[in-house]
Coordinates of C-alpha atoms in Angstrom, one line a residue:
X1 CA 0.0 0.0 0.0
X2 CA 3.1 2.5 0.9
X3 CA 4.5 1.8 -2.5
X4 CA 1.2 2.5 -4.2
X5 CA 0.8 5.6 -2.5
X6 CA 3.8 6.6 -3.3
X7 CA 3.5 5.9 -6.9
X8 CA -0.1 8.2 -7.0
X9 CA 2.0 11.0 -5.3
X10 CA 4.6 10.7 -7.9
X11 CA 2.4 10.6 -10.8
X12 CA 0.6 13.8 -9.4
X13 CA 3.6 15.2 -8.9
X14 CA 3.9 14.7 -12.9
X15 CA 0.5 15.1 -13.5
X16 CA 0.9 16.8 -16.8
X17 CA 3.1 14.2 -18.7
X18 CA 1.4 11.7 -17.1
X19 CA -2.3 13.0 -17.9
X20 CA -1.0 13.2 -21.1
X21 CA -0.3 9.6 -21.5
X22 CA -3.2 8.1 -19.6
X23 CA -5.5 10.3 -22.0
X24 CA -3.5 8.5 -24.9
X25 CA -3.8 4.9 -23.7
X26 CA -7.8 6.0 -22.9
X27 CA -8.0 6.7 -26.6
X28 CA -6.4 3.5 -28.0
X29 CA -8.7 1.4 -25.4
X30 CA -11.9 3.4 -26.8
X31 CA -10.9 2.6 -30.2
X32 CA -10.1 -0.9 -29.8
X33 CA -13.5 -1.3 -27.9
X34 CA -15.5 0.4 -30.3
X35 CA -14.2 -1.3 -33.4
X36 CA -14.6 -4.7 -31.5
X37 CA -18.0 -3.6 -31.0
X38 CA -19.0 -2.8 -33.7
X39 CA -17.2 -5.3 -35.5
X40 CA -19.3 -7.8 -33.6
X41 CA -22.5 -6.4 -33.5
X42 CA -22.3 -5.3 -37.4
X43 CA -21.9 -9.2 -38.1
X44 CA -25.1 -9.9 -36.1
X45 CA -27.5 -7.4 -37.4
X46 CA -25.8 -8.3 -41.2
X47 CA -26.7 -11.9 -39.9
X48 CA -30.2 -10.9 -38.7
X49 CA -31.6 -8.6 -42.0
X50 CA -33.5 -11.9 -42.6
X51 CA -34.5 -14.8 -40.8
X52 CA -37.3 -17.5 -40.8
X53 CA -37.2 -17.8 -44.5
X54 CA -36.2 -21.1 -46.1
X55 CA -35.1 -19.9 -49.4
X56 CA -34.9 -17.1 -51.6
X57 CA -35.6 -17.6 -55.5
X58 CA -34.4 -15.6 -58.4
X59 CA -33.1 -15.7 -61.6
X60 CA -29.8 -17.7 -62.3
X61 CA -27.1 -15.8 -61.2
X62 CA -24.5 -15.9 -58.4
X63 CA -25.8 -17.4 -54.9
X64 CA -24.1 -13.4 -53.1
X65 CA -25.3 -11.2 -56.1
X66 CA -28.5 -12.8 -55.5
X67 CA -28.9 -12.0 -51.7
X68 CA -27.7 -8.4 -52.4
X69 CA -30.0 -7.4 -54.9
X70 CA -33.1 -9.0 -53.5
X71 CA -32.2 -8.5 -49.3
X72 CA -29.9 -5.7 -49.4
X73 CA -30.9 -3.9 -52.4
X74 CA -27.3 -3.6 -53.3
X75 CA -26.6 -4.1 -57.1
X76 CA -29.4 -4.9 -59.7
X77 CA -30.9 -8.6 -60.6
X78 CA -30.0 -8.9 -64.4
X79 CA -33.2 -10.9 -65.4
X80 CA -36.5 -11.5 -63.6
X81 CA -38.2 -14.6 -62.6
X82 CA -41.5 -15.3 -64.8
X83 CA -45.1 -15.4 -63.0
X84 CA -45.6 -18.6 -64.1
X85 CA -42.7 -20.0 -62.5
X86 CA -43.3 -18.3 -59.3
X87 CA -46.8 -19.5 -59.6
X88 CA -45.8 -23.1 -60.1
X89 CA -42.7 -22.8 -57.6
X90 CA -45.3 -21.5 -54.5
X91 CA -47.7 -24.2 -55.4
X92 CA -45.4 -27.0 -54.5
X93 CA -46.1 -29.7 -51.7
X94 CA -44.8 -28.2 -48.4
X95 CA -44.3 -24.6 -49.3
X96 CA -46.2 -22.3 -45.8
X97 CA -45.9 -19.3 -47.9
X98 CA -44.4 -17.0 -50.7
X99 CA -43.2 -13.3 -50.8
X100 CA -42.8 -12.0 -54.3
X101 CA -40.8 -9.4 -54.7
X102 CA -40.5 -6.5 -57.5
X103 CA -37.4 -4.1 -57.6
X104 CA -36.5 -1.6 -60.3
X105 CA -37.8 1.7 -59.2
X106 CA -37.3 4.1 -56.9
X107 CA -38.2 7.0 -54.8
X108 CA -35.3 10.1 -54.0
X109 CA -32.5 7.0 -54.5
X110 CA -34.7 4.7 -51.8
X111 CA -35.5 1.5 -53.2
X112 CA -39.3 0.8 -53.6
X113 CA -40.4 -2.8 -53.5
X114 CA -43.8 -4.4 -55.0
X115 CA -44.8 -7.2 -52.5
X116 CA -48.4 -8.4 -51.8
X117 CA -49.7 -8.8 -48.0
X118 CA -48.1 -12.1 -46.6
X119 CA -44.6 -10.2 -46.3
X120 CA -45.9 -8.2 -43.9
X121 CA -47.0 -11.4 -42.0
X122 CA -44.6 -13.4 -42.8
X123 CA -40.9 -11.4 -43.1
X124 CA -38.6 -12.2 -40.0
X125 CA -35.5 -10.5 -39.3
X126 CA -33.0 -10.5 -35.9
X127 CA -34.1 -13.7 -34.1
X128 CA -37.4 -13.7 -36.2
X129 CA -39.2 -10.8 -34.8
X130 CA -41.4 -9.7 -37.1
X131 CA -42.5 -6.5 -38.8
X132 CA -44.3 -4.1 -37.2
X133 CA -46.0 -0.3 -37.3
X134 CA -45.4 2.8 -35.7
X135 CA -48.6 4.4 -36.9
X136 CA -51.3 3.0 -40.1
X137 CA -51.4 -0.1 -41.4
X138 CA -50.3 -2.3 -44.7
X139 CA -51.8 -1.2 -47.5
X140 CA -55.0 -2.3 -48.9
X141 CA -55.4 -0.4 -52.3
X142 CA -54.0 -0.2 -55.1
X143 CA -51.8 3.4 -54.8
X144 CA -50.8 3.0 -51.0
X145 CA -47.2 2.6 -49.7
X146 CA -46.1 1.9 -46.6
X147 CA -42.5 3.2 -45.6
X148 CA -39.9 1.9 -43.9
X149 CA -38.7 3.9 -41.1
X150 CA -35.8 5.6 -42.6
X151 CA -37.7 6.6 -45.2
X152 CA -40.7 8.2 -42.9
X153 CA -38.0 10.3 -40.6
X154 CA -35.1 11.5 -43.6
X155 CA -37.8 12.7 -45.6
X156 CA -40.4 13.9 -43.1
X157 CA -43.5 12.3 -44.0
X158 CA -46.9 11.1 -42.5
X159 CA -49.5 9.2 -43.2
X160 CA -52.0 10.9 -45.9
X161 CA -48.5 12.2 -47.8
X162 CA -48.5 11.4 -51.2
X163 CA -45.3 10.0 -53.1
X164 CA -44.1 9.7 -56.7
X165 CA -42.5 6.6 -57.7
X166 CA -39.8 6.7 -60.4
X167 CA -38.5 3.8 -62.6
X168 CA -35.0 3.1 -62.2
X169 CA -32.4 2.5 -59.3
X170 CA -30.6 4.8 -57.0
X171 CA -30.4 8.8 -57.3
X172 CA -30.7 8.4 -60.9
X173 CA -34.3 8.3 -62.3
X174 CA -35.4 7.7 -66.1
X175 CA -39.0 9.2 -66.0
X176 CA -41.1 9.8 -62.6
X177 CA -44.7 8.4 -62.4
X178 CA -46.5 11.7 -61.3
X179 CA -49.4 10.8 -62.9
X180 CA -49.8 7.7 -60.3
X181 CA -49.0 9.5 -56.6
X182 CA -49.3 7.0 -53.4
X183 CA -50.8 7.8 -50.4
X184 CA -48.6 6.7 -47.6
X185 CA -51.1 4.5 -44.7
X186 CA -48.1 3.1 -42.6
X187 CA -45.3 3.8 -41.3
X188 CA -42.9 0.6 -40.2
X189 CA -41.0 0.6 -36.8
X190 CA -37.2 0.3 -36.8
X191 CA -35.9 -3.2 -37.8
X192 CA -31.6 -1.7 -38.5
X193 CA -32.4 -3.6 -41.5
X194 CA -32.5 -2.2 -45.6
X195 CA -36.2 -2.5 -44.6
X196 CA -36.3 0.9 -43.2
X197 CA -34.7 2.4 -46.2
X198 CA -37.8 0.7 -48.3
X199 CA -41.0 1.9 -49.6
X200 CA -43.4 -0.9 -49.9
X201 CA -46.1 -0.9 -52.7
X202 CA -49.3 -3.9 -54.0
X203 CA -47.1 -5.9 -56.7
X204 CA -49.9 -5.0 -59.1
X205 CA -49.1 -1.1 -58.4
X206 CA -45.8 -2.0 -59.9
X207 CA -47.4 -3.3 -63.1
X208 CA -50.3 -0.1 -63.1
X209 CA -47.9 2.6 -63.2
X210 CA -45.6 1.4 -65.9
X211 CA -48.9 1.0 -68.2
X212 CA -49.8 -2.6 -68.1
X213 CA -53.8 -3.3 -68.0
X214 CA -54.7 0.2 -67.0
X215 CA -58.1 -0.2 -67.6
X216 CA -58.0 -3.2 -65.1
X217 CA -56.2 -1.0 -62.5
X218 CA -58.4 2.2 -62.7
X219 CA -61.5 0.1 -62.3
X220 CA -59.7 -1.4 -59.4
X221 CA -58.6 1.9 -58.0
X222 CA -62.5 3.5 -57.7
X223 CA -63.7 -0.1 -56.4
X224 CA -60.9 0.5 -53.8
X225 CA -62.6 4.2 -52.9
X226 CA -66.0 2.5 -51.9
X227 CA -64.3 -0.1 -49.8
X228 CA -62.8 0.5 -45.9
X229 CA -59.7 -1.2 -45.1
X230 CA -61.1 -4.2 -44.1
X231 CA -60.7 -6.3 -47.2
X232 CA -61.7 -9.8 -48.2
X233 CA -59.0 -12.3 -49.6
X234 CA -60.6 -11.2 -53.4
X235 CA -58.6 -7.8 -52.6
X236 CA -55.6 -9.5 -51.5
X237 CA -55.8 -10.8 -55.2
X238 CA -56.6 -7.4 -57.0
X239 CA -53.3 -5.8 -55.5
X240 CA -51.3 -8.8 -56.6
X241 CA -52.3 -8.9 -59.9
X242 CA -50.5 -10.5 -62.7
X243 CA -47.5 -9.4 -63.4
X244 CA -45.3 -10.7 -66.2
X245 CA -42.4 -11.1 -64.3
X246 CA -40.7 -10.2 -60.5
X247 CA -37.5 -9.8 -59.6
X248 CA -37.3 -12.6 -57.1
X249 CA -39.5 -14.4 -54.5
X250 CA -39.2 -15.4 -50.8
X251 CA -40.4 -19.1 -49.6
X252 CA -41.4 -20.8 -46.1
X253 CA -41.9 -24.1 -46.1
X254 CA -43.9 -26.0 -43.1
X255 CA -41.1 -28.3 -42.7
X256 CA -37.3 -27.9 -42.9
X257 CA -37.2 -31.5 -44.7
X258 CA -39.1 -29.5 -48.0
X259 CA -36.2 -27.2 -48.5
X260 CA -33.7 -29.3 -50.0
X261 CA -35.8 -31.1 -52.0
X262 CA -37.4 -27.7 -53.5
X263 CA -34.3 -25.6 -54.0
X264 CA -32.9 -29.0 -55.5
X265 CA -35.6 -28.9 -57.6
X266 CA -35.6 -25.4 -58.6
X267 CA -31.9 -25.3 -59.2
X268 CA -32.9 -28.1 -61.9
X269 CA -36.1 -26.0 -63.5
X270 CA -36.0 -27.2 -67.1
X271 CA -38.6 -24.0 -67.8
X272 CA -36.3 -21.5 -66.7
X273 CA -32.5 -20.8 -65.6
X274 CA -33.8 -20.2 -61.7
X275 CA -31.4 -20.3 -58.4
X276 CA -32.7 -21.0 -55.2
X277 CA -30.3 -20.3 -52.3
X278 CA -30.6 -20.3 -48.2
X279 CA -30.2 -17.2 -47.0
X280 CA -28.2 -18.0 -43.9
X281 CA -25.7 -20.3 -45.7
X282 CA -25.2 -17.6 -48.2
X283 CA -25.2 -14.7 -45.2
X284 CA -21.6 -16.9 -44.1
X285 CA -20.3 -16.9 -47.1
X286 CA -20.5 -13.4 -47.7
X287 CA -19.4 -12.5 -44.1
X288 CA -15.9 -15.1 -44.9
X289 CA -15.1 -12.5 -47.7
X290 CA -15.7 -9.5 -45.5
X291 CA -13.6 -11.1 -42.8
X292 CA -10.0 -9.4 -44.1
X293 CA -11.8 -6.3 -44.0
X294 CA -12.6 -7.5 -40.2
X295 CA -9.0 -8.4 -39.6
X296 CA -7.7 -5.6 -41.0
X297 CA -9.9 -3.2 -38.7
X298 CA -8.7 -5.1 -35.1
X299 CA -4.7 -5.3 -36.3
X300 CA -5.1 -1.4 -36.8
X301 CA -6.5 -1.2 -33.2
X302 CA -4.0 -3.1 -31.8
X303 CA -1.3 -1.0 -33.2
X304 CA -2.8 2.2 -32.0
X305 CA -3.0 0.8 -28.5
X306 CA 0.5 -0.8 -29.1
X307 CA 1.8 2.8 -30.1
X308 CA 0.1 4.8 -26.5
X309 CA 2.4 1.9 -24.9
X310 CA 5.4 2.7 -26.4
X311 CA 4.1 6.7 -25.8
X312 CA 4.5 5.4 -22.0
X313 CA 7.6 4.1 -22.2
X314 CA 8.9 7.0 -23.5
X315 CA 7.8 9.0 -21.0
X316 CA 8.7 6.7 -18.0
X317 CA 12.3 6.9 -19.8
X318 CA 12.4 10.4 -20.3
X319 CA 12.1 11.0 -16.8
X320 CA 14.4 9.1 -15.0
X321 CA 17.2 11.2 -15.6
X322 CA 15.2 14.0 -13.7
X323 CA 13.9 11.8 -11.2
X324 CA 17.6 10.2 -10.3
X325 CA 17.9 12.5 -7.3
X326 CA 14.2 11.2 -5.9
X327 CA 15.2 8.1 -6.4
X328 CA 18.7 8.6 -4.7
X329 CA 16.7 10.3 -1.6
X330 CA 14.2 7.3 -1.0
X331 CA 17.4 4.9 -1.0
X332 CA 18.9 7.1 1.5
X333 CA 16.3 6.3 3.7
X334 CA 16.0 2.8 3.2
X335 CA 14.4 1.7 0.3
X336 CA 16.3 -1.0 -1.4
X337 CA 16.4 -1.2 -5.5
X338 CA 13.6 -3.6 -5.4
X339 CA 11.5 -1.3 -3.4
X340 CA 12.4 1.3 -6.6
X341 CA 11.9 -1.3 -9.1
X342 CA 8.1 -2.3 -8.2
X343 CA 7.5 1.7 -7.7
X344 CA 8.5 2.2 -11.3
X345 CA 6.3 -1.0 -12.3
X346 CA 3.3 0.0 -10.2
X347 CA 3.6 3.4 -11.8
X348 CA 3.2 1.9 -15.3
X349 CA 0.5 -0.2 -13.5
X350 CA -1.7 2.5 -12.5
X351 CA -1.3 4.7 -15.9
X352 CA -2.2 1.6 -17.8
X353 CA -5.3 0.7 -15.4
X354 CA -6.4 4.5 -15.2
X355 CA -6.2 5.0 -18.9
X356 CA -8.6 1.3 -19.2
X357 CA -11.0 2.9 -17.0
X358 CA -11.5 6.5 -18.8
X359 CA -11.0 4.5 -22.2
X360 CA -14.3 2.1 -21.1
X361 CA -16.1 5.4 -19.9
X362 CA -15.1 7.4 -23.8
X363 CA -16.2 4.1 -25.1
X364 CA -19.9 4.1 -24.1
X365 CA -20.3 7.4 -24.3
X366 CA -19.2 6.8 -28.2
X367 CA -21.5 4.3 -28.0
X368 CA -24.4 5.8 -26.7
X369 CA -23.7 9.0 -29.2
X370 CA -23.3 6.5 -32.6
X371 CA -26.1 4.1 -31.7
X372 CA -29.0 5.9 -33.8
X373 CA -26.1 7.2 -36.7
X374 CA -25.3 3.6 -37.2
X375 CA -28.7 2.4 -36.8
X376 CA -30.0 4.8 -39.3
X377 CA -27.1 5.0 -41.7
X378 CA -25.8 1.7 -42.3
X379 CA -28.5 -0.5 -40.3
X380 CA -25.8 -1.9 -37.2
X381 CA -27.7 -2.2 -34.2
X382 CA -25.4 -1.7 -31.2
X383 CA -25.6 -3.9 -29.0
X384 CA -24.7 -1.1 -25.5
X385 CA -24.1 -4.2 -22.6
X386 CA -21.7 -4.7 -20.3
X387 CA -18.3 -5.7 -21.9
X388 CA -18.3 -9.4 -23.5
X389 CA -15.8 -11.7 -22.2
X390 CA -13.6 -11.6 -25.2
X391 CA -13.6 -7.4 -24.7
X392 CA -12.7 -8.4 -20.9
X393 CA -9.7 -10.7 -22.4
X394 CA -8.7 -7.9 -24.4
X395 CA -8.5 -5.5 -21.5
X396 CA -6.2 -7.8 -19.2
X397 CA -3.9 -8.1 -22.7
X398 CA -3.8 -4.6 -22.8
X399 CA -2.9 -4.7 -18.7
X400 CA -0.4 -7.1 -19.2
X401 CA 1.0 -5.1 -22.1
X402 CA 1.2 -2.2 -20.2
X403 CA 3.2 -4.4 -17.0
X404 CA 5.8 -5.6 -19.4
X405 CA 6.4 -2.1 -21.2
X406 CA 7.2 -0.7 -17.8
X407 CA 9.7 -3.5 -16.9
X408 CA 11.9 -1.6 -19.4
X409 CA 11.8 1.5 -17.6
X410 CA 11.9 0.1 -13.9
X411 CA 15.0 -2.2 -14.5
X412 CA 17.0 0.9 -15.8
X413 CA 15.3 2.2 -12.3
X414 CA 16.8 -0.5 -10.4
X415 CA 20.2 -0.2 -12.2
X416 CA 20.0 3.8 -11.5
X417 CA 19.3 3.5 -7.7
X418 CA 21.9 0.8 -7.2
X419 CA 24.1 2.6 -8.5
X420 CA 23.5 6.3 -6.9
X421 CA 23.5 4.0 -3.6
X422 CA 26.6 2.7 -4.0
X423 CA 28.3 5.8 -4.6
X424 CA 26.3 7.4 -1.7
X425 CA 28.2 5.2 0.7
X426 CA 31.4 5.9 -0.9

């Protein structure tokens, strides 16, 4: 206890240099925390966009290109999947249910998505939770949208808004469908999945505003005005309609033995060059090719924290010279070179512990500050709980690191006082 007091005075003493290196090692521990983090937690909610479905189905390309364009809206599915197919694929023995799923236009560079009813019942993401409102409800005619939450809180709107939908992808549109605005009737809760940054439309709306059966649609649009929003399974039809083709489709099955056998199947249509893939195989797959990025992001946090270490031992070194004549006065009355050696260690100690502490404190109030930025902005949920056991590892690393850096200085300590004593008694 003496020697740890006396290590707290003498870091006072030097509070400036020492301040200065504690905030340093703080920094590196905040960094490496909060890269762990979100390192971590960015794999889980990339893991949880989508969950409970069996497989998703769409044209034949690659089994990651698929899951981008069609989860993710990342990237554009080069050819569609027919009606008919999707028609004879969701009739098959042992298939619960089937999303389909229209991309290809947009709204202010979000993606809008032409779905019919059963993905609002049916779409899982995080440990299948499913989707939910904030305020309204799905949509029930045939120029309704229902907006993701991203959507409802970057651009500001609220339910009885109308929005244009334009054809094509991204910031980019070819031709804006003015002429067919949608009323927005719900507004989704948070999911920190592409969800939120979606505008969901009736998959028949997709077909009425690009000019396909317009008679059918208009006569379904004033049926739809002398209707309330309690509709009959006949309506569920009307807003599906028949389109010629979808960009990709969603199935549950009732029984896990189905899926094999069905994407086995599909990957075999003779009708049309289809590819079925599970989405949580496919989720690992793509995760393994992130994980240099992964690597790369810890090995640059363990250098930074490696670098406020060697910042210690520079400073520990830099200031035994000037602290030779404290040194030579506490051996004068009695402490032995041991005694001087653990003071020197204990002072690395308690920089190395202090600077853990205020780097844990910096790191959840980074958390706490970044949580709704990254939830908004690229859909990682934080996950702000007390440190994992693996975070707890890395913080006795980082202890231990910081113990053996200041072995340097305190033998050189040791070496110093032996010295200086020796020639005091000369």
């Amino acid at each position: 206890m003496l020697l740890i007091k006396l290590a707290t005075k003498s870091l006072l003493n030097r509070k400036a240099s020492a301040l200065l290196t504690l905030f340093t090692i703080a920094i590196s521990v905040m960094l490496l925390m909060s890269i762990e983090r979100v390192r971590v937690d960015a794999k889980s909610s990339f893991s949880n966009t989508i969950s409970g479905t069996d497989l998703i189905v769409g044209a034949r390309t690659g089994d990651i290109q698929l899951l981008l364009s069609s989860v993710f809206r990342i990237g554009h599915a080069n050819n569609g999947v027919s009606w008919k197919s999707y028609q004879y694929i969701s009739g098959q023995r042992g298939v619960k249910w089937a999303i389909p799923m229209s991309l290809g236009d947009s709204h202010k560079g979000l993606a809008v998505l032409g779905t019919n009813k059963d993905y609002f019942e049916h779409y899982r993401f995080a440990k299948k939770q499913s989707l939910s409102f904030s305020q309204g409800h799905e949509f029930n005619h045939l120029f309704e949208v229902v907006l993701g939450a991203e959507v409802a809180s970057s651009l500001g709107y609220q339910l009885g808004d109308e929005v244009v939908i334009a054809h094509g992808m991204g910031n980019t549109s070819f031709h804006n469908h003015d002429d067919n605005p949608f009323k927005v009737v719900g507004i989704l809760k948070p999911t920190g999945t592409p969800v939120d940054k979606t505008l969901h439309i009736p998959l028949a709306a997709i077909e009425a505003i690009h000019g396909g059966h317009a008679h059918q649609h208009e006569a379904a649009q004033a049926d739809a005005n002398d209707h309330d929003h309690d509709h009959d399974q006949h309506d569920d039809v009307d807003l599906v309609g028949t389109p010629k083709q979808i960009t990709a489709f969603l199935l549950g099955f009732d029984s896990p033995l189905y899926t094999l056998q069905v994407r086995r199947n599909i990957n075999q249509y003779k009708d049309e060059a289809l590819l079925a893939i599970m989405p949580g195989v496919t989720l690992r797959e793509l995760w393994e090719m992130l994980s240099i990025v992964e690597k790369i992001l810890l090995l640059f946090s363990i250098v930074v924290v490696l670098i406020s270490l060697l910042g210690m031992l520079t400073s520990l070194l830099s200031s035994l010279n000037q602290r030779r004549r404290e040194l030579a006065i506490l051996r004068s009355v009695g402490a032995r070179p041991w005694h001087i050696f653990t003071l020197i260690s204990v002072e690395s100690l308690l920089i190395t512990g202090l600077g853990c502490i205020v780097g844990i404190a910096l790191f959840y109030a980074l958390m706490l500050l970044g949580a709704d930025y990254l939830q908004s902005h690229a859909g990682i949920s934080l996950n702000i709980a007390l440190l994992s056991s693996y975070e707890l590892m890395l913080l006795a690393a980082i202890m231990v690191a910081g113990f053996i850096v200041g072995l340097i200085p305190a033998t050189r300590a040791y070496f110093y006082s032996l010295a200086d004593g020796m020639s005091i008694k000369i």
